[in-house]
XYZ file of C-alpha atoms in Angstrom:
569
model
C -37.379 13.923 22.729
C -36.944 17.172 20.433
C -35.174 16.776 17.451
C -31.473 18.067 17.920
C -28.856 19.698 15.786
C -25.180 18.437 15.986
C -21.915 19.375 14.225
C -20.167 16.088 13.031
C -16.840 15.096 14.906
C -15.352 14.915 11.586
C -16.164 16.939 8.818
C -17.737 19.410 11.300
C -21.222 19.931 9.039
C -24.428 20.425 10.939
C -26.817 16.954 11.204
C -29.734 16.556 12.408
C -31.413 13.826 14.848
C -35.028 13.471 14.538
C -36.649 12.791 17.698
C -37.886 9.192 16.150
C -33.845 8.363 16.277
C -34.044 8.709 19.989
C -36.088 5.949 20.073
C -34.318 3.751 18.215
C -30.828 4.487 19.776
C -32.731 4.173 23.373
C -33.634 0.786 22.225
C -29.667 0.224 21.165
C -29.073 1.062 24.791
C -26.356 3.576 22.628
C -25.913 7.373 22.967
C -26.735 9.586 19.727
C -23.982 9.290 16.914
C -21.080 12.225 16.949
C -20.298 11.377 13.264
C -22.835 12.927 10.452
C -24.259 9.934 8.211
C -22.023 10.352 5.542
C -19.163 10.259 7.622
C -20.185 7.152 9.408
C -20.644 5.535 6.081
C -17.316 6.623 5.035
C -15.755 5.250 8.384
C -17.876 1.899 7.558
C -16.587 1.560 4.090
C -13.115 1.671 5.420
C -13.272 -1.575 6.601
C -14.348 -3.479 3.443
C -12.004 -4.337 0.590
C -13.520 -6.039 -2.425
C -11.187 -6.071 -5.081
C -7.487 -5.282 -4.419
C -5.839 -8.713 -3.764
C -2.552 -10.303 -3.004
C -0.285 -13.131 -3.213
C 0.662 -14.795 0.359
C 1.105 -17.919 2.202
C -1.499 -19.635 4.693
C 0.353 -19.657 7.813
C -1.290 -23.157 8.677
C -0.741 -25.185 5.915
C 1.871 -22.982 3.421
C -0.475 -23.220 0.611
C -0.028 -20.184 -1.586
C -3.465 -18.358 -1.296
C -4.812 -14.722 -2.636
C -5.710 -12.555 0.370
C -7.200 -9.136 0.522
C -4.440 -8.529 3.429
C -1.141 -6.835 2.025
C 1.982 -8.506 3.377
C 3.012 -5.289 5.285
C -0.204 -5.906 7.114
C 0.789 -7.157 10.872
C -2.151 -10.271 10.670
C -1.630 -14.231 10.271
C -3.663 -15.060 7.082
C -5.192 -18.710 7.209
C -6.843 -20.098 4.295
C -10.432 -21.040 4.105
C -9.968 -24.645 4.733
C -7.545 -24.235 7.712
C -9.516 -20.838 9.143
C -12.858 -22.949 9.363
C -10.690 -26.345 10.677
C -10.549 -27.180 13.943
C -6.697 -26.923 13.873
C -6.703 -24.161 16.055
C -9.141 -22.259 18.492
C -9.922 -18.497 19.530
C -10.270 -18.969 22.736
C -6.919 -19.267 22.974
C -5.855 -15.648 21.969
C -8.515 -14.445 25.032
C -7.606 -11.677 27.324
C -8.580 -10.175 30.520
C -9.581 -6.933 30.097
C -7.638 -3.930 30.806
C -9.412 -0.933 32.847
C -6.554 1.047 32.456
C -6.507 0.988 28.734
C -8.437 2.164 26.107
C -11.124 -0.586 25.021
C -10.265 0.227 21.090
C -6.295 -0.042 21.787
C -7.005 -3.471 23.570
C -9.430 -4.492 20.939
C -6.267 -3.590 18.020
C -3.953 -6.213 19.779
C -6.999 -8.567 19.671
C -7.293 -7.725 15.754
C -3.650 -7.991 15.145
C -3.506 -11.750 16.924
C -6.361 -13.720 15.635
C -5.612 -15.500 12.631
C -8.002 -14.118 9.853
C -9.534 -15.695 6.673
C -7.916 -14.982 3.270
C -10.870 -13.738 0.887
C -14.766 -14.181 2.154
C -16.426 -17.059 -0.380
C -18.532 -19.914 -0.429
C -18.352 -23.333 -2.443
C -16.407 -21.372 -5.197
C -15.590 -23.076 -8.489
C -13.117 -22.383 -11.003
C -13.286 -18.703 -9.821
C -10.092 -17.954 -8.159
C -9.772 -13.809 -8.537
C -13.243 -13.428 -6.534
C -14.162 -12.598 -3.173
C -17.494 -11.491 -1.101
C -19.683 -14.227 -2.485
C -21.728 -17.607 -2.282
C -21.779 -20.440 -5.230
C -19.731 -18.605 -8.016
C -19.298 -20.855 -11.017
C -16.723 -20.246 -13.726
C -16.629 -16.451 -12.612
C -13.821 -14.140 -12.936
C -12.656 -10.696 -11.153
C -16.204 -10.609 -9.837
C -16.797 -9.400 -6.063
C -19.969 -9.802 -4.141
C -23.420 -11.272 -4.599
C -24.175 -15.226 -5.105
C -25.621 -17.968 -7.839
C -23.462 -16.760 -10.313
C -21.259 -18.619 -13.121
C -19.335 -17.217 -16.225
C -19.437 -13.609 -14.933
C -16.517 -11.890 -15.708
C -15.543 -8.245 -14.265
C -18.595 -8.077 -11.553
C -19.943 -6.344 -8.502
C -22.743 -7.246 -6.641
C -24.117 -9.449 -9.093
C -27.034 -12.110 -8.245
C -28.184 -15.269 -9.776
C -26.449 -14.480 -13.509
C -24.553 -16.137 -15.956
C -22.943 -15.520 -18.981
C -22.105 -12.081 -18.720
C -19.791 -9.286 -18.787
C -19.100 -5.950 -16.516
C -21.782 -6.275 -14.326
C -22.838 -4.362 -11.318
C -25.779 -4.338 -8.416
C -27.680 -6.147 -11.139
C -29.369 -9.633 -10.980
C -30.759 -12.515 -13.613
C -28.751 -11.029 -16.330
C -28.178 -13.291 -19.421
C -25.550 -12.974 -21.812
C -25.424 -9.061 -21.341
C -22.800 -6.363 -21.091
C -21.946 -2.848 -19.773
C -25.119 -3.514 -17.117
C -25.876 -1.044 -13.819
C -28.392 -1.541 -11.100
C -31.024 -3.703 -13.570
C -32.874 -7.048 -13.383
C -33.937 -9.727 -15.682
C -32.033 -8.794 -18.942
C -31.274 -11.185 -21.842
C -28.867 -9.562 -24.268
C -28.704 -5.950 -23.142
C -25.803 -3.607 -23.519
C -24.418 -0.901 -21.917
C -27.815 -0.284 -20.191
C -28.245 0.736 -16.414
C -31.708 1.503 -13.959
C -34.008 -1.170 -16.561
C -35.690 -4.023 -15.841
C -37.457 -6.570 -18.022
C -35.916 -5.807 -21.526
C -34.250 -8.356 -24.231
C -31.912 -7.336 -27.235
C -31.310 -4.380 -26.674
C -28.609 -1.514 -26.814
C -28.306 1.961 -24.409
C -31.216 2.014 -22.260
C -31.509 4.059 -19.316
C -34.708 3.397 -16.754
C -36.513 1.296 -19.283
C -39.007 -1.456 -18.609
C -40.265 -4.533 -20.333
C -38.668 -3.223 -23.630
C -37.740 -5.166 -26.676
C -35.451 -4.696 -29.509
C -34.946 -0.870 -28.388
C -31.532 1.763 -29.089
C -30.656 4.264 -26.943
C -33.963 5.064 -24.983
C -34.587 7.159 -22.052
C -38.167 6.407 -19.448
C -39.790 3.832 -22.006
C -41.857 1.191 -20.728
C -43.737 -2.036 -22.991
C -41.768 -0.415 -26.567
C -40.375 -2.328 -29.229
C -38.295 -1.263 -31.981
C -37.644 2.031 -30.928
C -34.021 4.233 -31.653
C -33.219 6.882 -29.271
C -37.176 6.895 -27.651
C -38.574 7.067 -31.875
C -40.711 3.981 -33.324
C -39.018 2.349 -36.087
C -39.789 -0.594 -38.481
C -38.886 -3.895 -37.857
C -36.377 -3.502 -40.977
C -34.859 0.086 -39.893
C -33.986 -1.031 -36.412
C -32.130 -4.136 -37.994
C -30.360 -2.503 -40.624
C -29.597 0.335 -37.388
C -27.968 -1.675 -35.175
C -26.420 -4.016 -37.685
C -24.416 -0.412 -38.522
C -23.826 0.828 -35.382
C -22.154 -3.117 -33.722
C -18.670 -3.181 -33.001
C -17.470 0.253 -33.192
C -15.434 1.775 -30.499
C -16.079 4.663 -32.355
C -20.116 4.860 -32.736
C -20.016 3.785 -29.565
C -19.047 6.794 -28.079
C -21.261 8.882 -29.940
C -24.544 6.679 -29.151
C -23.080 7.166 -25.044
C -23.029 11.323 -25.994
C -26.705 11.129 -27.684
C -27.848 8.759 -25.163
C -26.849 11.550 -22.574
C -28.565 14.514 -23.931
C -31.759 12.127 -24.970
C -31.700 11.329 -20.709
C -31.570 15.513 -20.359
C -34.916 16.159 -22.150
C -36.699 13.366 -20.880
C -38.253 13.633 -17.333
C -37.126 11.383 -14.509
C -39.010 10.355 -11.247
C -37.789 12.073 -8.588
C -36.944 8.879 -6.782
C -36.230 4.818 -8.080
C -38.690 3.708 -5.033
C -40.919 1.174 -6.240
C -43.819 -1.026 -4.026
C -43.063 0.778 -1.267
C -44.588 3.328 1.471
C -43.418 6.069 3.252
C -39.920 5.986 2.294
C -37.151 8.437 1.284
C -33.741 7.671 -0.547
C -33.137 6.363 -4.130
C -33.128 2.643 -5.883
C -35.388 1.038 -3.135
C -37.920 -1.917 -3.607
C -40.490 -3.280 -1.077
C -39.496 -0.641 1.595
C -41.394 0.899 4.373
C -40.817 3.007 6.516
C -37.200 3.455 5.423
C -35.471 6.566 5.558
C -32.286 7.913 3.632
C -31.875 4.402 2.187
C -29.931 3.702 -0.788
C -29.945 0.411 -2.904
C -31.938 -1.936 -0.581
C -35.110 -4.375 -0.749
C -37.793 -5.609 1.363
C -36.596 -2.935 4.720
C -38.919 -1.990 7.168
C -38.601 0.982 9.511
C -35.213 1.905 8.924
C -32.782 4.298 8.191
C -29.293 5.254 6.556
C -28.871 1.628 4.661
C -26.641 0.779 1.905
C -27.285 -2.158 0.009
C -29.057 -4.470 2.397
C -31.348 -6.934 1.196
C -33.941 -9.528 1.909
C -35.829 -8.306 5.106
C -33.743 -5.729 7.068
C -36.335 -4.366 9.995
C -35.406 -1.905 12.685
C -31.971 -1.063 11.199
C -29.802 2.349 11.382
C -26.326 2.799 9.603
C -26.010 -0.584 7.982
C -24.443 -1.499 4.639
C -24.077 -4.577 3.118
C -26.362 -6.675 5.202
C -29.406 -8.444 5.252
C -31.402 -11.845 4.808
C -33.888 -11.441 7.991
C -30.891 -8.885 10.042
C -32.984 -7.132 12.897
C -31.695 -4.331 15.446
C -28.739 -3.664 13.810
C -26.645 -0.496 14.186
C -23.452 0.946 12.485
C -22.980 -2.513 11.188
C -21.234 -3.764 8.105
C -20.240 -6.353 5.777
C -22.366 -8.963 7.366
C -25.338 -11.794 6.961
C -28.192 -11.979 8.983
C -28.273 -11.289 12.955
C -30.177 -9.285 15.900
C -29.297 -7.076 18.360
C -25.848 -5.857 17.372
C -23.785 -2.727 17.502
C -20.831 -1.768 16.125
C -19.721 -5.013 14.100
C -17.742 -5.882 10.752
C -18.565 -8.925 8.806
C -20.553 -10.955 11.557
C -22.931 -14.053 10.069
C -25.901 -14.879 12.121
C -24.827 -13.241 15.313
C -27.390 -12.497 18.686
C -26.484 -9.768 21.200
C -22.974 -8.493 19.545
C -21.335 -5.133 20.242
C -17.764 -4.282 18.863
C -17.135 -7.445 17.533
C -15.480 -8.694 14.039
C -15.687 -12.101 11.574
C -17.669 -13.593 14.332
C -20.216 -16.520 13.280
C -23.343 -17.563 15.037
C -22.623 -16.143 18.289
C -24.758 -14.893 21.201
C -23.736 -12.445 23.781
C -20.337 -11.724 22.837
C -18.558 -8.098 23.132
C -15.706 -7.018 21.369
C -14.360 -10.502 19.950
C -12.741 -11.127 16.755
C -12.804 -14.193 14.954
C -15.597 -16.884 17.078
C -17.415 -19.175 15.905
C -20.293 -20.773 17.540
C -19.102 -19.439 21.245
C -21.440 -17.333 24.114
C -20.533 -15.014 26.651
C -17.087 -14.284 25.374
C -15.204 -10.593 25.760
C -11.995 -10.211 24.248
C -12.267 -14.116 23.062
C -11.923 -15.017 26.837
C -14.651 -17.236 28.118
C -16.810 -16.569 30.482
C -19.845 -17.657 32.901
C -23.204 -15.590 32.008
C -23.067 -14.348 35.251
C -19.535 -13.116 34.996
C -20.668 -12.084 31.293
C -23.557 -9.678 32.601
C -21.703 -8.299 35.226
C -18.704 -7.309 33.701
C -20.112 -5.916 30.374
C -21.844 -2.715 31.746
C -18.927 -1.846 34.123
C -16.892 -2.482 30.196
C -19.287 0.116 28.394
C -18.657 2.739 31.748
C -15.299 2.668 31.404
C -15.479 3.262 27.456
C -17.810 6.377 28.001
C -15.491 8.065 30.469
C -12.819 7.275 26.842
C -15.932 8.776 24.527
C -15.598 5.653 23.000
C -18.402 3.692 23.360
C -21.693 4.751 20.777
C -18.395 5.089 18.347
C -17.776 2.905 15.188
C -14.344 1.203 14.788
C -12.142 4.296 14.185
C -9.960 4.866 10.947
C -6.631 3.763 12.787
C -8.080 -0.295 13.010
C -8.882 -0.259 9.733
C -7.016 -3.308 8.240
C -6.492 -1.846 5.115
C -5.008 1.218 3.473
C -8.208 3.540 2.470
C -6.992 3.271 -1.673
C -7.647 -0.594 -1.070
C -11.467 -0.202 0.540
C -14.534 0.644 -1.184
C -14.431 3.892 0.512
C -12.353 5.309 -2.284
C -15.406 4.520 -4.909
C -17.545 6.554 -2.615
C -15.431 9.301 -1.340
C -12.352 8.962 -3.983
C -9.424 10.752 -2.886
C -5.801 11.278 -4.022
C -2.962 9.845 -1.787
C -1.997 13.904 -1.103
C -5.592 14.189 0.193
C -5.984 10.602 2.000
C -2.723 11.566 3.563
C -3.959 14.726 4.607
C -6.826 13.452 6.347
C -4.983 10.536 8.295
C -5.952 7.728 6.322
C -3.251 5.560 5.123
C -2.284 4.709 2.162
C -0.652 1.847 -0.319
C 1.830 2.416 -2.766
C 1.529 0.090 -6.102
C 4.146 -2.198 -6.595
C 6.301 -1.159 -9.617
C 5.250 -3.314 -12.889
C 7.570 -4.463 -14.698
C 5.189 -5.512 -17.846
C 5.915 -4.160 -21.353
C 3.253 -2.287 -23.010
C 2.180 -4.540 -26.444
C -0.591 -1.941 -27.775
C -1.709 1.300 -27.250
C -5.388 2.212 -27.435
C -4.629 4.435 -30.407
C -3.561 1.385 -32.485
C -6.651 -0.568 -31.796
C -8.930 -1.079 -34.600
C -11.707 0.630 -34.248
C -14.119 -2.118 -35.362
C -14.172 -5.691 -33.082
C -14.389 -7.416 -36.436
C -11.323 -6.197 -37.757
C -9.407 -7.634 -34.419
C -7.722 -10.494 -34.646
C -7.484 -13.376 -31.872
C -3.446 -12.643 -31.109
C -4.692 -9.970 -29.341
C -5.439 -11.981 -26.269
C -3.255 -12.128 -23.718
C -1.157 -9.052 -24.966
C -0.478 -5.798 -22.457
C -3.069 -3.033 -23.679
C -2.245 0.478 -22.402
C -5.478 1.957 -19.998
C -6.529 5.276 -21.694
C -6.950 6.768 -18.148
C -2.498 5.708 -17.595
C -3.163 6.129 -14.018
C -4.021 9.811 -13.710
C -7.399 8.958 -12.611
C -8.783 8.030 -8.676
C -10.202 4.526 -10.083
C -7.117 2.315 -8.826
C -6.083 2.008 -12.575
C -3.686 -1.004 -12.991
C -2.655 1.148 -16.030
C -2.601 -1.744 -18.265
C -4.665 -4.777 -19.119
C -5.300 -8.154 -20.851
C -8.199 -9.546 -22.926
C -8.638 -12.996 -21.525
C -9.929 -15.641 -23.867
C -13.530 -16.355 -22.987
C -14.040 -12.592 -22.648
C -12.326 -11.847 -26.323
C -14.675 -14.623 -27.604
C -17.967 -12.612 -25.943
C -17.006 -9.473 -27.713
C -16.937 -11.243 -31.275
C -19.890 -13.278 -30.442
C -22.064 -10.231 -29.146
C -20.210 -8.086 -32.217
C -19.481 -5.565 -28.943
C -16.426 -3.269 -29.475
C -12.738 -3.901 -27.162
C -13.116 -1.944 -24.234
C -10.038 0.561 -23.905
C -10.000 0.533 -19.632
C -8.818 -1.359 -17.254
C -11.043 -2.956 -15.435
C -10.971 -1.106 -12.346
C -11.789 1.798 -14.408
C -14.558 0.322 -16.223
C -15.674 -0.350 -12.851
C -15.383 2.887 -11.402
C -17.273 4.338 -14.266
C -20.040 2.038 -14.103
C -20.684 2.476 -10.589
C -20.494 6.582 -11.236
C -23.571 6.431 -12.911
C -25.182 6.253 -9.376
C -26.735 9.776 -8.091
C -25.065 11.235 -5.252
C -25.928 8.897 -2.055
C -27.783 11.939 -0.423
C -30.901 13.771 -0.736
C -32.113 17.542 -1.539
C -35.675 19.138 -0.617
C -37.233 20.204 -4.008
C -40.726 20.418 -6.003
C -42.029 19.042 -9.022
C -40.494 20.859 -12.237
C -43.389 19.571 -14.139
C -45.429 22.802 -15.457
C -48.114 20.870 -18.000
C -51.561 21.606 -17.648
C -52.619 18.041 -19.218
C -51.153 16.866 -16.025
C -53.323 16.777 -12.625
C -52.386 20.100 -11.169
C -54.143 21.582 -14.485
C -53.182 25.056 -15.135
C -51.384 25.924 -12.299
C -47.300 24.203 -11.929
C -46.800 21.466 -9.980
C -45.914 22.221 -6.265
C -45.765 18.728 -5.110
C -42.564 19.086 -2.744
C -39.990 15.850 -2.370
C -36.595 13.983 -1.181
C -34.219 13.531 -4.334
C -30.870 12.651 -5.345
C -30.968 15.054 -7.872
C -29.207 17.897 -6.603
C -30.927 21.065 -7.400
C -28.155 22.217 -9.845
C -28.591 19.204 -11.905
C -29.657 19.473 -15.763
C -32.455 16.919 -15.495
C -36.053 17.392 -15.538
C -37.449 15.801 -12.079
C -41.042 14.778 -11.701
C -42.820 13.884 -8.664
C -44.263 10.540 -8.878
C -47.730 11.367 -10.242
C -46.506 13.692 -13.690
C -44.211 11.098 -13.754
C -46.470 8.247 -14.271
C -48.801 10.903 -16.345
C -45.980 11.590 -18.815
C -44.211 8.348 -18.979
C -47.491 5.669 -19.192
């Protein structure tokens, strides 16, 4: 099949489907998406919400439990414990379904009746505020990723300890201020490394030691701001620069005009062939991929990890997850459509928190069950006949080949990770039919402003934790800002021990400013910039054409891969 233009069903922007899609959706048994890619991701995001929790009751056992599930929300909130027990089954909240209704309206009530699990997490200890993770030790305010203990203020953070403000990082070591690196041992405020020890402001470094504020170095040591220094004037350096809040915003301003004159590679795609997107790692054959390892022929993923093969419109999935399409929030699993945090599932279209089922269609909650729709049990033979009359009746509705739409969303779109992606104000949200949640007034007293702060972490005193410090964002930001904070003890004690200075956001805006360090998650045709004739194209520029996420109005200096390995090695 040709490839085909569309106009999305949302933001009305022309996409195209390459006529390699066909193939995949043919395999689906799906029809061609109506949404663009960014909008699909959008609508996936809507159903995932990491960090805004709440105070309720498990309606089993009346144990007081945090929840991601506000208590306007119309669902009965088990705990952990009672949600995995055999205390109660559902089967029993099965129903016969309705030709005369829309399958999405029959699938809300569904939604609405099955009890649902508080927060998602897995042989958690002493790490109450958390959720979206497996073993977390010790760990604090830290959402997604696994083998972690004594991270405080994390996302997406694997096999690390002892750290601070962490995101889509992993093995990080008593480090702080860290984006999208691996294997660090007392790094700061450094993000796109890998490899590096004691050191301070390092953008896409490798195997560095004992470097300041460097920009594209690889196997340095004692460098400031990309220069070799002695041994004695790096020391004496960063011995002046520790601790202030103050020179700590001016290194972040130099670092940022250092990263303007130095070239970048066009792409973060390491070990990998014939793929297009940014941050990828082992990948073949993976198209318009962002954040992802060891994929193979694929395309539009979002963080999915650990052998992801034959996979369209997936985010935040992985560990050996095959035929998978608009998918989200999941573990593992074949052959499914259409599903929100499924583990280990065969066969599953329109289906949600479902675990180690086979042949199921648009169930909510199973576990261990085959040949289910609706949560009502059924013969195979009953199973496979009824199903394809099911997805008839949902194409004469246009909705079948459809994601879950906004409306089932569980949660208000300022609650989901949609709003780090595609922030918007409430007037906007609104404006667009999402819903929104109002903050609870606070009734907290404000104990210091930033202003009166000293500016040094040395001159801080320890009564300082525990008091109400005033966000310097107050709210008029999109980051969720909670407006105010509090140092907690083990994270004061880091600060003085690391001589790092107090951080003056919330974290939610920390957050949202660590995460914003990320390229746009899209992709512009453009050609080398490189123009050296030491380089291989000799005298003539480079004309080596590419896929980046550096839009074309950007400041930087883009490479393709080869001048980039020529300058940079």
């Amino acid at each position: 099949m040709k490839t085909e233009t569309k106009n999305c069903q949302n933001c009305q922007k022309e996409f195209v489907i390459e006529s390699d899609d066909f193939g995949f959706y043919e395999k689906m048994k799906v029809p061609s998406p109506t949404f663009c890619p960014e909008c699909r991701f959008q609508r996936r995001l809507l159903f995932r919400n990491n960090r805004v929790l709440y105070k309720r009751e498990c309606v089993l056992c009346h144990e007081p439990v945090l929840t991601i599930y506000h208590k306007s929300r119309p669902y009965t909130i088990y705990c952990r414990d009672c949600w995995l027990s055999d205390k109660w089954n559902p089967i029993d909240y099965g129903k016969d379904y309705d030709f005369s209704k829309p399958f999405f309206d029959q699938f809300k009530v569904l939604m609405e009746a099955v009890p649902r699990v508080n927060l998602y997490r897995d042989n958690f200890i002493l790490s109450d505020y958390c959720n979206y993770g497996l073993d977390f030790k010790e760990c604090y305010l830290l959402f997604g990723g696994m083998n972690n203990e004594r991270i405080y203020f994390g996302n997406q953070v694997v096999e690390s300890r002892d750290s601070l403000d962490i995101a889509f990082s992993s093995k990080i070591e008593f480090s702080y201020e860290i984006f999208e690196s691996k294997s660090f041992n007392k790094v700061f405020f450094s993000s796109y490394s890998k490899d590096c020890v004691e050191s301070y402001y390092l953008i896409d470094c490798r195997n560095c030691t004992k470097c300041f504020g460097c920009v594209g170095l690889v196997n340095k040591k004692y460098h400031i701001f990309n220069q070799p220094v002695t041994k004695e004037t790096y020391k004496e350096f960063t011995k002046e620069n520790q601790g202030s809040y103050t020179k700590h915003l001016k290194n972040l301003e130099r670092l940022q005009k250092l990263k303007l004159n130095v070239p970048h590679r066009y792409a973060r795609i390491y070990k990998s062939v014939n793929s297009s997107g940014d941050d990828l790692s082992e990948a073949r054959n993976t198209q318009i991929s962002f954040t992802s390892g060891q994929t193979e022929n694929s395309k539009y993923l979002f963080f999915c990890r650990r052998g992801t093969k034959n996979c369209y419109d997936t985010s935040f999935q992985g560990f050996n997850a095959e035929l998978l399409y608009e998918v989200a929030h999941g573990f593992a699993g074949s052959n499914t459509a259409f599903s929100i945090r499924n583990l280990m599932n065969q066969n599953t279209y329109y289906s949600e928190e479902c675990h180690n089922c086979a042949n199921i269609f648009g169930c909510e909650g199973l576990r261990k069950k085959s040949y289910c729709i609706l949560n009502k049990q059924y013969t195979k033979e009953e199973y496979e006949a009824l199903v394809p009359k099911i997805i008839e009746h949902m194409k004469t509705t246009g909705e079948y080949g459809e994601f879950f739409p906004k409306e089932l969303s569980p949660f208000a779109y300022n609650e989901t990770i949609a709003q780090e992606y595609f922030p918007l104000t409430k007037k906007e949200a609104l404006a667009k039919n999402y819903t929104w949640q109002d903050e609870e007034k606070r009734n907290y007293k404000i104990d210091i402003e930033t202003k009166n702060i000293p500016d040094n972490i040395k001159d801080i005193e320890d009564d300082i934790v525990g008091k109400v410090i005033a966000c310097n964002h107050g709210g008029a930001c999109k980051h969720q800002c909670t407006e105010a904070f509090k140092i907690i003890p083990e994270e004061f004690k880091f600060y003085k021990r690391m001589s790092l200075p107090l951080p003056r956001l919330c974290p939610n805006c920390r957050h949202y400013e660590r995460i914003g360090q990320r390229n746009p998650l899209k992709l512009w045709d453009r050609v080398c910039m490189c123009d050296k004739n030491s380089h291989f194209h000799g005298q003539d520029k480079c004309e080596v054409a590419f896929k980046t996420s550096y839009a074309p109005d950007r400041s930087e200096i883009v490479y393709c891969e080869k001048c980039y390995q020529q300058e940079i090695y």
